[in-house]
CSV table of C-alpha atoms and ligand atoms in Angstrom, one decimal:
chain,number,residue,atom,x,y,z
A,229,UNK,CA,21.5,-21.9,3.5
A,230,UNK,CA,19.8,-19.0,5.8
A,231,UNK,CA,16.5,-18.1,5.2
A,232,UNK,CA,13.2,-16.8,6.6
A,233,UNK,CA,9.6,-16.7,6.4
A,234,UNK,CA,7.9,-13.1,6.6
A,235,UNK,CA,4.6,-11.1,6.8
A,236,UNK,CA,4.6,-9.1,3.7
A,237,UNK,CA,1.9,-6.5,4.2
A,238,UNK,CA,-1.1,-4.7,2.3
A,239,UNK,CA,-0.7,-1.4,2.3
A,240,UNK,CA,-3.4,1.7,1.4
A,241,UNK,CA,-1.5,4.7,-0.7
A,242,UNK,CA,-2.6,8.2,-1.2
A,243,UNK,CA,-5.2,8.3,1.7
A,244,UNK,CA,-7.1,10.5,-0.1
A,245,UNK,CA,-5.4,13.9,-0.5
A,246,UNK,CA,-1.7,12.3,-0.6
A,247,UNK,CA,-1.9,11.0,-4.2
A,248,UNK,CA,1.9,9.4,-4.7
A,249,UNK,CA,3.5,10.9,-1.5
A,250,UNK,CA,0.7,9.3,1.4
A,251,UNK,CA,0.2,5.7,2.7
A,252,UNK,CA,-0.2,3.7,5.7
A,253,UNK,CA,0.4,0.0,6.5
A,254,UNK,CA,-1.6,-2.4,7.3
A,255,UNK,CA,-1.6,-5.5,10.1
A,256,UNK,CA,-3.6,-8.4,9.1
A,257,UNK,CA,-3.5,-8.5,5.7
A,258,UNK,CA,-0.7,-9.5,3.6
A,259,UNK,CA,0.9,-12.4,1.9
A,260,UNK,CA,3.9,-14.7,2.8
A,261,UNK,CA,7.1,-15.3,1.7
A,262,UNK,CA,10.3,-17.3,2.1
A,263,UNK,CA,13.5,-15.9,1.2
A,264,UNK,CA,16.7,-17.4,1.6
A,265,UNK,CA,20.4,-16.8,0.3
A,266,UNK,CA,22.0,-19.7,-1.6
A,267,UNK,CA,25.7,-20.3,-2.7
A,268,UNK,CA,24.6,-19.8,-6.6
A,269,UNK,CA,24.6,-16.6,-7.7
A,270,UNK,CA,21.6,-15.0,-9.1
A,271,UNK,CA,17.6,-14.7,-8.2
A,272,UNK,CA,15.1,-17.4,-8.9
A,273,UNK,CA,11.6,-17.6,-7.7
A,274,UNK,CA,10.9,-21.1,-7.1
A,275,UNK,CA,7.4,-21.1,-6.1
A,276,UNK,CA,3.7,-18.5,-6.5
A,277,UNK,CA,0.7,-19.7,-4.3
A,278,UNK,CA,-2.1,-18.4,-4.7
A,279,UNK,CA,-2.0,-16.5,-8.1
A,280,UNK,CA,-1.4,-16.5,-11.9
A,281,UNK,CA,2.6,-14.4,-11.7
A,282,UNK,CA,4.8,-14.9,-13.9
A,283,UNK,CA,8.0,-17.2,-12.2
A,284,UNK,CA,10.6,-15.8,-14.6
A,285,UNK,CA,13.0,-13.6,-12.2
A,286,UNK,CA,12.8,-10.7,-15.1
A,287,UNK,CA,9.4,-10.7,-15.3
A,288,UNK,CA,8.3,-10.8,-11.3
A,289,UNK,CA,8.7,-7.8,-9.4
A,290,UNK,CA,10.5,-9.1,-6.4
A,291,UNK,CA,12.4,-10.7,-8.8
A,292,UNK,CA,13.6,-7.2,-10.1
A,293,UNK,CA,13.5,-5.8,-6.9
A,294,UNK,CA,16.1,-8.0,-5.3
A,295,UNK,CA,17.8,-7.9,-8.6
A,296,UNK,CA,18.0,-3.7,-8.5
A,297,UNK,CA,19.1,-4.8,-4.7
A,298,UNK,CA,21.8,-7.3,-5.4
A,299,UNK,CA,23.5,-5.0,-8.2
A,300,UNK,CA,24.5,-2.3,-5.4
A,301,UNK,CA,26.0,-5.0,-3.0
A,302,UNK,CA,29.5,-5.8,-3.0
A,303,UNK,CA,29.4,-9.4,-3.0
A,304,UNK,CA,28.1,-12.1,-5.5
A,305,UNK,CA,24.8,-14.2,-3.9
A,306,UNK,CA,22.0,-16.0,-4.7
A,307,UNK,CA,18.2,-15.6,-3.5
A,308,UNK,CA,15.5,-17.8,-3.6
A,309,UNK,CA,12.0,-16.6,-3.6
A,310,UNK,CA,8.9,-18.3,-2.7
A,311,UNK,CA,5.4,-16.1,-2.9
A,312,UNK,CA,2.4,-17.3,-0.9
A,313,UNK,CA,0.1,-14.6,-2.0
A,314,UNK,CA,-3.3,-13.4,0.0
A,315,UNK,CA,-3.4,-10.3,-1.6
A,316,UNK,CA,-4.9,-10.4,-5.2
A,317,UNK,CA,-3.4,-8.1,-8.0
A,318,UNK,CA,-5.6,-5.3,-9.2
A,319,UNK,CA,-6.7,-4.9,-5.9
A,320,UNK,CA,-5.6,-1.5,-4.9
A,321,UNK,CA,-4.0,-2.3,-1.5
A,322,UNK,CA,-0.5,-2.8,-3.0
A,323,UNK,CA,-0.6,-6.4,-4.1
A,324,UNK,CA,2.9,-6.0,-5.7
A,325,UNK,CA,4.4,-3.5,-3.7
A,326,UNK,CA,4.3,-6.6,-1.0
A,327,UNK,CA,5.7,-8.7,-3.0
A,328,UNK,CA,8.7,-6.4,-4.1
A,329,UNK,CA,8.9,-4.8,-0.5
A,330,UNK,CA,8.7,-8.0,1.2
A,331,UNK,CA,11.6,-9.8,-0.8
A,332,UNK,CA,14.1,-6.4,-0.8
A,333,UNK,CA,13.4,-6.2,3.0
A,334,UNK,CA,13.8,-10.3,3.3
A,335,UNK,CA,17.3,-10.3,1.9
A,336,UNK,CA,18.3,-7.3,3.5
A,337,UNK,CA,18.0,-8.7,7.1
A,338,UNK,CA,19.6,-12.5,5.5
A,339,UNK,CA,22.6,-9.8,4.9
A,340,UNK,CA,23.3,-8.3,7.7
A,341,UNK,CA,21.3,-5.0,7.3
A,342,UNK,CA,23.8,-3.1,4.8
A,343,UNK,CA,21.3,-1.2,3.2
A,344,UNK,CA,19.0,1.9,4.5
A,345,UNK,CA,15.4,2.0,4.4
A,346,UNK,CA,15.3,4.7,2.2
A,347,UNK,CA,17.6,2.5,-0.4
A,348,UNK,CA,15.2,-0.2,0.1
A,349,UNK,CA,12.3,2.3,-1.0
A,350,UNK,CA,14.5,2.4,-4.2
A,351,UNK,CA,14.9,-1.4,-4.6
A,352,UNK,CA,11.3,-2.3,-4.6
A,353,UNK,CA,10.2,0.8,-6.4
A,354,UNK,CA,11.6,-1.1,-9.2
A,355,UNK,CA,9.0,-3.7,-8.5
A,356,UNK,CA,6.3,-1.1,-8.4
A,357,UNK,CA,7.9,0.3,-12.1
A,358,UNK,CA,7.7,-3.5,-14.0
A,359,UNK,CA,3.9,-3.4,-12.4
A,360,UNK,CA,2.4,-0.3,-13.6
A,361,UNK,CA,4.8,1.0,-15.8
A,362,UNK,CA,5.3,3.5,-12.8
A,363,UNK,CA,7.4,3.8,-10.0
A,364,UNK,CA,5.3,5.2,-7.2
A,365,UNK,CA,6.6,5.1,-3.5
A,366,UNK,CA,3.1,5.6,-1.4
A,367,UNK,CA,3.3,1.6,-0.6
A,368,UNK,CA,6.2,0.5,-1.0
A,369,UNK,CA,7.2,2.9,1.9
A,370,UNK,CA,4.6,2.4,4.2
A,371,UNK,CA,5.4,-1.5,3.4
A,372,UNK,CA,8.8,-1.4,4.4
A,373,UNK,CA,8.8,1.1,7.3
A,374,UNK,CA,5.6,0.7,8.7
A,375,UNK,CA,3.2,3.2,10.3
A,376,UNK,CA,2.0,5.9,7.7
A,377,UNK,CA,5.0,7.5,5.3
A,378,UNK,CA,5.3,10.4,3.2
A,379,UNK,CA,7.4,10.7,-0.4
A,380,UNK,CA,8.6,14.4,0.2
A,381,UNK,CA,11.0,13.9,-2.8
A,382,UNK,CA,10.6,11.5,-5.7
A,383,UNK,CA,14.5,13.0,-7.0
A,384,UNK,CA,16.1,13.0,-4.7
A,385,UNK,CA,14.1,10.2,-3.2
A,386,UNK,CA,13.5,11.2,0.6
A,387,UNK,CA,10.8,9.3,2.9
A,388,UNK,CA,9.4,10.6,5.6
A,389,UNK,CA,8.0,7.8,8.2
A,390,UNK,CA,5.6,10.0,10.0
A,391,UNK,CA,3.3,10.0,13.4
A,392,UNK,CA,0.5,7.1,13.9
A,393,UNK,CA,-1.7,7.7,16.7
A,394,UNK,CA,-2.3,4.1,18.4
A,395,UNK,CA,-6.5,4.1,18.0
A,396,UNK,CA,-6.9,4.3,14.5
A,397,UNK,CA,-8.0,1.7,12.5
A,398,UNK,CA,-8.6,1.3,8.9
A,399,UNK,CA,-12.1,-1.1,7.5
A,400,UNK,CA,-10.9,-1.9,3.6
A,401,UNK,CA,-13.7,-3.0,1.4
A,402,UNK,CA,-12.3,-5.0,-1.7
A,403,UNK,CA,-15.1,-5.3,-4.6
A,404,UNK,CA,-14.0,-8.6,-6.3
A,405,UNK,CA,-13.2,-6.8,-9.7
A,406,UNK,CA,-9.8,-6.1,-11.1
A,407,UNK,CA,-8.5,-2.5,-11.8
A,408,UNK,CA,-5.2,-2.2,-13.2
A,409,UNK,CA,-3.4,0.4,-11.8
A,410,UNK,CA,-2.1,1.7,-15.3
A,411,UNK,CA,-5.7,1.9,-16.4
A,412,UNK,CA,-7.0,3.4,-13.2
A,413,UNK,CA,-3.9,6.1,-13.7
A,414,UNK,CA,-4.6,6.7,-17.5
A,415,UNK,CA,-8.3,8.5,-16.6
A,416,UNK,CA,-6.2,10.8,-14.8
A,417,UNK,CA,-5.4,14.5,-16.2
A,418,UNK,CA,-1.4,15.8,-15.8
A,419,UNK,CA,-2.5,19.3,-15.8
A,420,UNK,CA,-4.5,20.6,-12.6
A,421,UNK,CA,-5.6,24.4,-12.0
A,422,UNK,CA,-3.9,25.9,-9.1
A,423,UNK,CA,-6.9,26.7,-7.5
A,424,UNK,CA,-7.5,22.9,-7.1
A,425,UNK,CA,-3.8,22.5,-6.1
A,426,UNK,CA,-4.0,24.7,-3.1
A,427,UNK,CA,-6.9,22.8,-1.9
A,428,UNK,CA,-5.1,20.0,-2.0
A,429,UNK,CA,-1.7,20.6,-0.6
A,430,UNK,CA,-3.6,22.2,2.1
A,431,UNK,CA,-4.7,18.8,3.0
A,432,UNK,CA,-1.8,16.6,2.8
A,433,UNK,CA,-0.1,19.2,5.2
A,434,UNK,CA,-3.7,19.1,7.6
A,435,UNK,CA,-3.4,15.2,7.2
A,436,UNK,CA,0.4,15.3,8.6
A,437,UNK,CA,0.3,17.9,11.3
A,438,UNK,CA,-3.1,16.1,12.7
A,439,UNK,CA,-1.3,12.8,12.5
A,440,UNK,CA,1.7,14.1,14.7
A,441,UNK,CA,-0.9,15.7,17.0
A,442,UNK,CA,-3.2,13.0,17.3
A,443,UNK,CA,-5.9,15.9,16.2
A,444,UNK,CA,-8.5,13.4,15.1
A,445,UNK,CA,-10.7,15.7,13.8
A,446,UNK,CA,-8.2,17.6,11.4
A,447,UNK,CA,-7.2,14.0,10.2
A,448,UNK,CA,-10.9,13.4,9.1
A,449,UNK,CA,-11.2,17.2,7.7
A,450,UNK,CA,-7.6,16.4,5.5
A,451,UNK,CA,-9.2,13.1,4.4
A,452,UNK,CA,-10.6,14.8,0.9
A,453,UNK,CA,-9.5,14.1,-2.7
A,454,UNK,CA,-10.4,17.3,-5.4
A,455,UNK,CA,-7.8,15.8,-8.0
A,456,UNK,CA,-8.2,12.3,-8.9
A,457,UNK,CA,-11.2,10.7,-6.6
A,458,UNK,CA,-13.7,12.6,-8.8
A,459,UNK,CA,-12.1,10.9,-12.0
A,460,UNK,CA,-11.7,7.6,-10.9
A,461,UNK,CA,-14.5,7.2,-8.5
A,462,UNK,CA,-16.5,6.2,-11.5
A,463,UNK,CA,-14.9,2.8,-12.2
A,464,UNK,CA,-16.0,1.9,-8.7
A,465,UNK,CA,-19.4,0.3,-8.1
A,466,UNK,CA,-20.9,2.0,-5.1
A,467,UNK,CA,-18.6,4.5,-4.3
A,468,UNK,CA,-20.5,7.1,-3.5
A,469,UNK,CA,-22.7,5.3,-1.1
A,470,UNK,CA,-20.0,3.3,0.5
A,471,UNK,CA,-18.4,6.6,1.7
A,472,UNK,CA,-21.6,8.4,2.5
A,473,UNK,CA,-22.4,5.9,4.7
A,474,UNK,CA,-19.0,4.8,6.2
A,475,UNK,CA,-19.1,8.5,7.7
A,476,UNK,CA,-22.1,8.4,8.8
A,477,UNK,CA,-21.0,5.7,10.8
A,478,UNK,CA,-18.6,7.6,12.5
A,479,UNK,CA,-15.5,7.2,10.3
A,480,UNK,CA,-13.2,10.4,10.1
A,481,UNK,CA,-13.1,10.1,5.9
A,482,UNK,CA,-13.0,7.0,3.4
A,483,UNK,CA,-11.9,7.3,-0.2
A,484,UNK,CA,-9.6,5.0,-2.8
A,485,UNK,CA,-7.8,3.3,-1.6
A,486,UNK,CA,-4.9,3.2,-3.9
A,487,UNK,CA,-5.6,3.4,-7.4
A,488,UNK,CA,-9.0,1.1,-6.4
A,489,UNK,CA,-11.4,-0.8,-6.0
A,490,UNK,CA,-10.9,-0.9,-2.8
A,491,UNK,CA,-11.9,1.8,-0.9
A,492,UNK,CA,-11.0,2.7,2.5
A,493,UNK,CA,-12.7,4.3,5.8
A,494,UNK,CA,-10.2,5.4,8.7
A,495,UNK,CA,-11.9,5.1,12.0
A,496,UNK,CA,-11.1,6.4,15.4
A,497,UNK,CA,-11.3,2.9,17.9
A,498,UNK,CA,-12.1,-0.7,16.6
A,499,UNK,CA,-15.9,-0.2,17.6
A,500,UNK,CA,-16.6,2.4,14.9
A,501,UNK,CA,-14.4,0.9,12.3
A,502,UNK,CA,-16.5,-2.7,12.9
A,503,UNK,CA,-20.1,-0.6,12.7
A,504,UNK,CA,-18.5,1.3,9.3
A,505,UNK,CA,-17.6,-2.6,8.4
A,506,UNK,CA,-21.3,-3.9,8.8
A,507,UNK,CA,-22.9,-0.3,7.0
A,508,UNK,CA,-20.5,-1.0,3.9
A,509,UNK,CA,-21.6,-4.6,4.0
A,510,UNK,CA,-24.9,-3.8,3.8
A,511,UNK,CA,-24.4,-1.6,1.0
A,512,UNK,CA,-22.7,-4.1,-0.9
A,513,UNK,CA,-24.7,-7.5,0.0
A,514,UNK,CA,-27.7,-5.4,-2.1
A,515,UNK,CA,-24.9,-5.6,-5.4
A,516,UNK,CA,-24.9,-9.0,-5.5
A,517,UNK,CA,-20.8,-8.3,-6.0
A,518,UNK,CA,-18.2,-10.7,-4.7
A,519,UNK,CA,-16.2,-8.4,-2.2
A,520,UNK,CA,-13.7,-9.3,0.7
A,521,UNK,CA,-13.7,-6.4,3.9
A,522,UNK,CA,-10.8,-6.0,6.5
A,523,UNK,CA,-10.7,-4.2,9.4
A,524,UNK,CA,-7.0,-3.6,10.7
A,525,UNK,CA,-5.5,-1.6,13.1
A,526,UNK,CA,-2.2,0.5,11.7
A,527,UNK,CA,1.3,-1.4,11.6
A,528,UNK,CA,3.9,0.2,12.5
A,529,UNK,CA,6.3,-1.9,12.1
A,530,UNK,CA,5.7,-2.9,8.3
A,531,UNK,CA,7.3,-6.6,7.0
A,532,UNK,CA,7.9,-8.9,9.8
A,533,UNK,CA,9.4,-12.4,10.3
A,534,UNK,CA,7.0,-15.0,11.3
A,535,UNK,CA,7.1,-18.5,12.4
B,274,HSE,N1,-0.3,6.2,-6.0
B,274,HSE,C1,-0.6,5.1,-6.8
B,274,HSE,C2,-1.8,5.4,-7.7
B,274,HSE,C3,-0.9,3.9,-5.9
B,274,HSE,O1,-2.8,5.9,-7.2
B,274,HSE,O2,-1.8,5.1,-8.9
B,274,HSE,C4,-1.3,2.6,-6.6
B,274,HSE,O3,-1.6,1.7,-5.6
């Protein structure tokens, strides 16, 4: 029986303007798993730390992940699953997308590597569909390639692992509530004016080019949301203030991260994304909130075997 343990990571999507095409992967945050391939055919989980997921293969989404995996190889195998998670659900740094892009990519490599990164996007997506009813790339992507990604195409799917400058680093503050990303995506509207639209594509293409030229000003510039922050901003305690002062701090732009609550400040340099850490602290010690904070520095490299 081969198998292996691996670093599943967090991930934040969107970043802001980017909402479904944008995310970034992060380093020290993520949950465990070990994945092997057995001589019975067929996927079972056979064992959830750490949370309240359901074990039934159908009803898990690496389950349906590796399932959506295993249907477009040639041969007949069996996976086993085991989920240590550190992330919790609802938390908006792609608690399942780890889990779906963490087995997919586990079973690949046990395998032999047959299948692309792209496919693998496709594979876990599946996950990301049985989670929120919605099957959203923006971190699954960045899970499985590392570094920060972009969905150019949803049909055909077509990823786009773009630039990531070595010295940022991103503080994630997670408010200790849940917000379902189906609920947090039913406050938003499906029709936007264009005026709005040209705002925003403006940014996601501001975001890019300064990633690939390491302009770290025009990253901080792109880092603004007129579509959905100002709709969903509201089901997060603090928002406001947490960004307000997470800039002035020195952080190039915060906002959702994900569908929330967590929100997210990128930072040039660990220094000012520790002082943006101990400002949004500050502002959330006086809520009397539970909340967890994470400062990372961007992976590039996405799942990884450990031990
Ligand atoms: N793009 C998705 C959303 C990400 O904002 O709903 C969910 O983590």
């Amino acid at each position: 029986m081969k198998s292996i343990k691996i670093f599943a990571p967090a991930t934040v999507a969107n970043l802001s303007c980017g909402f479904d095409v944008l995310g970034c992967c992060l380093d020290n945050v993520g949950d465990e798993m070990i994945i092997a391939l057995t001589s019975e055919s067929g996927v079972k989980i056979t064992k959830i730390d750490g949370a309240d997921l359901p074990i039934e293969t159908h009803k898990n989404v690496a389950g349906v992940a590796v399932e959506a995996l295993l249907a477009s190889y040639k041969e007949t195998v069996g996976v086993t699953i085991e989920i240590y998670k550190k992330i919790k659900a609802g938390s908006g740094i792609g608690s399942s997308a780890a889990s779906s892009a963490g087995a997919v990519w586990a079973v690949n490599h046990l395998l032999g590597n047959p299948f692309t990164g792209n496919e693998l996007v496709q594979f876990a997506m599946e996950g990301e569909k049985l989670a929120s009813g919605n099957a959203h790339a923006d971190n699954v992507a960045p899970a499985l390639l590392g570094g920060f990604t972009l969905v150019r195409s949803y049909a055909p799917l077509d990823i786009i692992k773009l630039h990531s400058p070595k010295d940022l680093f991103m503080t994630v503050i997670h408010p200790q509530i849940e917000v379902k990303t189906s609920d947090s995506r039913s406050v938003i509207k499906h029709k936007i004016s264009l005026k709005k639209a040209i705002h925003q594509w403006g940014n996601v293409g501001g975001l890019v080019a300064g990633l690939f030229t390491e302009d770290y000003d025009l990253i901080g510039r792109s880092l603004e949301d007129v579509i959905i922050e100002p709709l969903r901003s509201i089901l997060i305690p603090e928002f406001q203030n947490v960004k307000e002062v997470a800039i002035q701090k020195g952080a190039l732009g915060a906002g959702i991260s994900g569908s929330g609550p967590s929100i997210f400040a990128l930072s040039k340099g660990i220094e000012t994304a520790t002082k943006v850490a101990k400002a949004i602290t500050e502002v959330y010690n006086k809520t009397g909130l539970d909340f967890d904070i994470h400062i990372s520095k961007i992976n590039d490299q996405g799942v990884k075997i450990i031990d």
